[in-house]
Coordinates of C-alpha atoms in Angstrom, one line a residue:
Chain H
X375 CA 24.3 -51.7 -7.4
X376 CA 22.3 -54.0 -9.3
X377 CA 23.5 -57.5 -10.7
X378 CA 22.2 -57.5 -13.9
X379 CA 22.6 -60.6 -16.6
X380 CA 21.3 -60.9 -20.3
X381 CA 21.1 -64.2 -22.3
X382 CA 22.5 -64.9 -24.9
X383 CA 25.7 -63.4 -24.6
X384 CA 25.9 -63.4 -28.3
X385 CA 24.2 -64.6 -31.2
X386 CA 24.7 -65.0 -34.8
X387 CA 21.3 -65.1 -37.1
X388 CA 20.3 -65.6 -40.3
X389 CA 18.5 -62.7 -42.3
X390 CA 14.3 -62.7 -41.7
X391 CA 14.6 -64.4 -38.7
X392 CA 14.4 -62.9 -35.0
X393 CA 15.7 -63.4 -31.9
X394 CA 14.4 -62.7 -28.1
X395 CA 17.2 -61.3 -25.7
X396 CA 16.5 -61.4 -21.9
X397 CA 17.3 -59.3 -19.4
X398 CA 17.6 -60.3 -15.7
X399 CA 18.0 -58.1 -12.6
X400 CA 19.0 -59.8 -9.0
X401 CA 16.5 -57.2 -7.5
X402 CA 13.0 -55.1 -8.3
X403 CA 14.2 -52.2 -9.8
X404 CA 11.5 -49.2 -11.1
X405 CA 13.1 -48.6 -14.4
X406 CA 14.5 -51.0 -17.1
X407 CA 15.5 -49.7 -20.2
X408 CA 16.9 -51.5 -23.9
X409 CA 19.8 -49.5 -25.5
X410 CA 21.1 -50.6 -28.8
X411 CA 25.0 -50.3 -29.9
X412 CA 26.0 -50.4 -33.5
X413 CA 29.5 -51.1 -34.4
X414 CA 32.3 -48.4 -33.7
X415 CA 29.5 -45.9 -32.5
X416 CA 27.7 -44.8 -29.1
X417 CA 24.7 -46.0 -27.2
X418 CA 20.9 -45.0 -28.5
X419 CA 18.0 -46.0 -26.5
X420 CA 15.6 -48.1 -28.2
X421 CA 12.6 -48.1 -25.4
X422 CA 11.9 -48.3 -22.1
X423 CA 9.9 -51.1 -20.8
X424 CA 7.2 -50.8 -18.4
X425 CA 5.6 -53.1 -15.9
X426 CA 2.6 -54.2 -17.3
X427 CA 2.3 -51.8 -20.3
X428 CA 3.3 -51.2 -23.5
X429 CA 6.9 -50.1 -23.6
X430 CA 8.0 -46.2 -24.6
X431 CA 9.6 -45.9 -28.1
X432 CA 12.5 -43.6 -28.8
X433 CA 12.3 -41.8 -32.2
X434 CA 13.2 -44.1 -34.6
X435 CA 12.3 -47.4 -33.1
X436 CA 9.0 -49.1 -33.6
X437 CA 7.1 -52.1 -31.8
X438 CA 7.0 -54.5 -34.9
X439 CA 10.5 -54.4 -35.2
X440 CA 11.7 -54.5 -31.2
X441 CA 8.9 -55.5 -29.2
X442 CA 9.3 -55.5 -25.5
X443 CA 8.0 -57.3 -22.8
X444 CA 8.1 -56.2 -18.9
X445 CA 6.3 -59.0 -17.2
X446 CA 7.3 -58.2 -13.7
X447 CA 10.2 -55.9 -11.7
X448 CA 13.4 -57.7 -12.6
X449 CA 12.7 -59.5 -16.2
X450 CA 12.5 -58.1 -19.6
X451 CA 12.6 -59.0 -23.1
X452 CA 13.6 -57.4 -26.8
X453 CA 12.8 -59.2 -29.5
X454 CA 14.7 -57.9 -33.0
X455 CA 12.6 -58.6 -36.1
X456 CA 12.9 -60.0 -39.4
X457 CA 16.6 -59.3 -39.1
X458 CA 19.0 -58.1 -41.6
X459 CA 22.6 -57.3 -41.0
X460 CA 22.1 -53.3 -40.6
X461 CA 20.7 -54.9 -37.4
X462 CA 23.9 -56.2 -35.9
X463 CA 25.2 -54.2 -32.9
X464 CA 25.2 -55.4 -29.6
X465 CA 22.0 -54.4 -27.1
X466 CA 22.5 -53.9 -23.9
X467 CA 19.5 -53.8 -21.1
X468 CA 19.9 -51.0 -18.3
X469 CA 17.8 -50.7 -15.0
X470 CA 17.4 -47.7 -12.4
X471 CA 16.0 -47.3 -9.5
X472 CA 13.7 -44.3 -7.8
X473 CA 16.3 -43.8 -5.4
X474 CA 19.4 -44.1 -7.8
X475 CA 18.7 -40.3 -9.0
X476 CA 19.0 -41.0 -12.7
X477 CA 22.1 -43.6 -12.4
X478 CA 21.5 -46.4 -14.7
X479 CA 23.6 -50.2 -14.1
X480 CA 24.3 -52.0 -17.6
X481 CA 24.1 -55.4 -18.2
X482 CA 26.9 -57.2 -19.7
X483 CA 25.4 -56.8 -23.6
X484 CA 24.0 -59.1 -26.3
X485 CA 26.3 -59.1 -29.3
X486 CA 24.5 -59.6 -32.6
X487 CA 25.8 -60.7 -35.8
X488 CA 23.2 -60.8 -39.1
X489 CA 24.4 -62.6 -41.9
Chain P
X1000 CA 17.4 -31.3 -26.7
X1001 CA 20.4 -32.1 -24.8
X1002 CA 23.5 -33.2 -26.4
X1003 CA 27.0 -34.6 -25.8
X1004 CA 30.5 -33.9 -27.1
X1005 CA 33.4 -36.2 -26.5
X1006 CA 36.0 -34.1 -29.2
X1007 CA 38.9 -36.9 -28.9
X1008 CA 37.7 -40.1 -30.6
X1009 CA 41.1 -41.7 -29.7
X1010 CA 44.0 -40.9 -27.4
X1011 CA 46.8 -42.7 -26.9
X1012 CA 49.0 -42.1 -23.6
X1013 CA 51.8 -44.1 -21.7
X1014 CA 51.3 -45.6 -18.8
X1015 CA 52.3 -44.1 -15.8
X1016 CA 51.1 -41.0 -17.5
X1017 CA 48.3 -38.9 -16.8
X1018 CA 45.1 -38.6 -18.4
X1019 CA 42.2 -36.3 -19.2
X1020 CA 39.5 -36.9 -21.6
X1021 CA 37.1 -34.2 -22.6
X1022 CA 33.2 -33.8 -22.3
X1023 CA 30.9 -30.5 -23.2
X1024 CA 27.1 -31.0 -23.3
X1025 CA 24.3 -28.6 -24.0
X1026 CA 21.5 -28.4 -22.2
X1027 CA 19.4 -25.5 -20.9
X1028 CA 20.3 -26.6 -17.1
X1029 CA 22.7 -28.9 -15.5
X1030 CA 21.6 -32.1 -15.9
X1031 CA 23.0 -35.1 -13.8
X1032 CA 26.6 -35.9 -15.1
X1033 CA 28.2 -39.4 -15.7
X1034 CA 31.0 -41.1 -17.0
X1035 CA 30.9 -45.1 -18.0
X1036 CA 33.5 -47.2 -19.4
X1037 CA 33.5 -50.2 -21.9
X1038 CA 36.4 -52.4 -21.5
X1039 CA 36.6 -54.8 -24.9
X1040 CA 33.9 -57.3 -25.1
X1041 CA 32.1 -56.0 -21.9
X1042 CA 28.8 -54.1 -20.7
X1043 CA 29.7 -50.3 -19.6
X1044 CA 30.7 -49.8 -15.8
X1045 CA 29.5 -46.4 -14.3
X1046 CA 32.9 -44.8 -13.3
X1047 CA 31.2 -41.4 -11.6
X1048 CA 28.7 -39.2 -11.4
X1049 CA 27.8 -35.9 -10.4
X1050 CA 24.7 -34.5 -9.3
X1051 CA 25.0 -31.6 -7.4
X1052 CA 27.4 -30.0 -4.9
X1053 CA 31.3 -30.5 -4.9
X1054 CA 32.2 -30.0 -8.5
X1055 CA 35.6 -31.9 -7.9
X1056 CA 34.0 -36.1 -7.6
X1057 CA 36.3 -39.3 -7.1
X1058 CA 34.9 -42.5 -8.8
X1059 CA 36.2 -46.1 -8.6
X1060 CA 39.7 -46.8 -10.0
X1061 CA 41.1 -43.8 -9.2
X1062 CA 39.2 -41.3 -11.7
X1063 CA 38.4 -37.9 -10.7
X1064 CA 36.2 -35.7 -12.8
X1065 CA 35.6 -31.9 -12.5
X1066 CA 32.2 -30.0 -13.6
X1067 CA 32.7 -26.1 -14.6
X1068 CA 29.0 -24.7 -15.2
X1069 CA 30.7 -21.6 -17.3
X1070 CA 32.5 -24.0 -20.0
X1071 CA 29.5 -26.7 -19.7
X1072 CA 32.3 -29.4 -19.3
X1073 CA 32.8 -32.6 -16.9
X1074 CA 36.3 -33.6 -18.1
X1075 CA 37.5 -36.8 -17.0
X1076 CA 40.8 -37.5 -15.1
X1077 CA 43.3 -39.8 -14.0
X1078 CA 47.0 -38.8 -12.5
X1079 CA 49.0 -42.1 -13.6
X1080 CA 47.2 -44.8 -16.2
X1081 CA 47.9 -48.2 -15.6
X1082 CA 47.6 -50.6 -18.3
X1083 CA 43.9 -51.9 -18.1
X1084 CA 42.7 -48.6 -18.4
X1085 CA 42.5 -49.3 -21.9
X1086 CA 39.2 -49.2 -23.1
X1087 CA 35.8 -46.7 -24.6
X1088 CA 34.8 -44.3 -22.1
X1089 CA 31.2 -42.5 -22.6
X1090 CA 30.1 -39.5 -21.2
X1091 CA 26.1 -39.4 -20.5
X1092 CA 23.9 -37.0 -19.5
X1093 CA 20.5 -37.0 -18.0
X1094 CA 17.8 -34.2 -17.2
X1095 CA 17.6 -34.2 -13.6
X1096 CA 13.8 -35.2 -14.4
X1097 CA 14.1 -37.9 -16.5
X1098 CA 15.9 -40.9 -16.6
X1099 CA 16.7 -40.5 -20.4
X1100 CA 20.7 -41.0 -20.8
X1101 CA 22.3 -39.5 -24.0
X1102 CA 25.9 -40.7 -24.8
X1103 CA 28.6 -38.5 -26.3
X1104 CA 30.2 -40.9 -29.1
X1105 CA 32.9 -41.9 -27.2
X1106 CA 36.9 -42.1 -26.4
X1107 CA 38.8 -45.0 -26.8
X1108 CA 41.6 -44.9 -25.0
X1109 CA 45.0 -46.8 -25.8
X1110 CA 47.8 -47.2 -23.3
X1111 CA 51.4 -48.3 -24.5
X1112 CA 54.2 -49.6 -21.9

């Protein structure tokens, strides 16, 4: 499985401001996806983020407010926009592999607090 | 659209005790089949996973889970809990063509001594 770290491990931010999480795999992997995790509830994927092109949006998720970058195989970034407390949860960054048949390894999680 | 149903939000059990923990989904085939687990303050670890095959599959720390087709469940199993099993487990679900996960909302589970 994939050793997979993310930076910062939590954050707390003032409202209008944003903040760029990174996500860092230990080998190439063909898949890296952003899931977000508001308090007390379930996963919801945000995007995927491609290699070299614009990342996929899930319903409900724009570009201006989470842009993602995907500048080689085993880095990504999510940057959360002009923040405002509805945005705290905690985002976590998940990677796959062709071979993995769907399984997905999670990161340890970015917990964000919006005051 | 697929979708996931975990119907206990909380269960409590002892430890030494057995446990299950429920999981339907709906999907128009069988998708690919997992269950994570979220101890407090950590990422999610992928307990098992089924794919096809053997319907009966052993994950790490002594989980078991069992796939029925007819009832559209993978329910989740363990014969005797041990203390730092407490934590959120999440069933997931995937189309076998797509690498899309969809979480049920999730079972926290507490375990007294």
């Amino acid at each position: 499985s994939a050793v997979i770290s993310q930076k910062p491990s939590r954050d707390i931010c003032q409202r209008g401001t944003s903040l760029t999480i990174q996500c860092q795999v230990d080998s190439q992997v063909t898949m890296m996806f952003w899931y977000r995790q508001q308090p007390g509830q379930s996963l919801t994927l945000i995007a995927t983020a491609n290699q070299g092109s614009e990342a996929t949006y899930e319903s409900g998720f724009v570009i201006d407010k989470f842009p993602i970058s995907r500048p080689n195989l085993t880095f990504s970034t999510l940057t959360v926009s002009n923040m405002s407390p509805e945005d705290s949860s905690i985002y976590l960054c998940s990677v796959a592999t062709l071979t993995g048949r769907n399984e997905q390894f999670f990161g340890p999680g970015t917990r964000l607090t919006v005051l | 659209a697929q979708s996931v149903t975990q119907p206990d939000i909380h269960i409590t059990v002892s430890e030494g005790a057995s446990l299950e923990l429920r999981c339907n989904y709906s999907y128009g085939a069988t998708p690919y089949l997992f269950w994570y687990v979220q101890s407090p303050g950590q990422g999610l670890q992928l307990l098992l996973k089924y794919f096809s095959g053997d319907t009966l599959v052993q994950g790490i720390k002594g989980f078991e889970a069992e796939f029925k087709r007819s009832q559209s469940s993978f329910n989740l199993r363990k014969p005797s809990v041990h203390w730092s099993d407490a934590a959120e487990y999440f069933c997931a679900v995937a189309p076998s063509n797509d690498y899309k996960l969809s979480f049920g909302a999730g079972t926290t589970v507490t375990v007294r001594a």
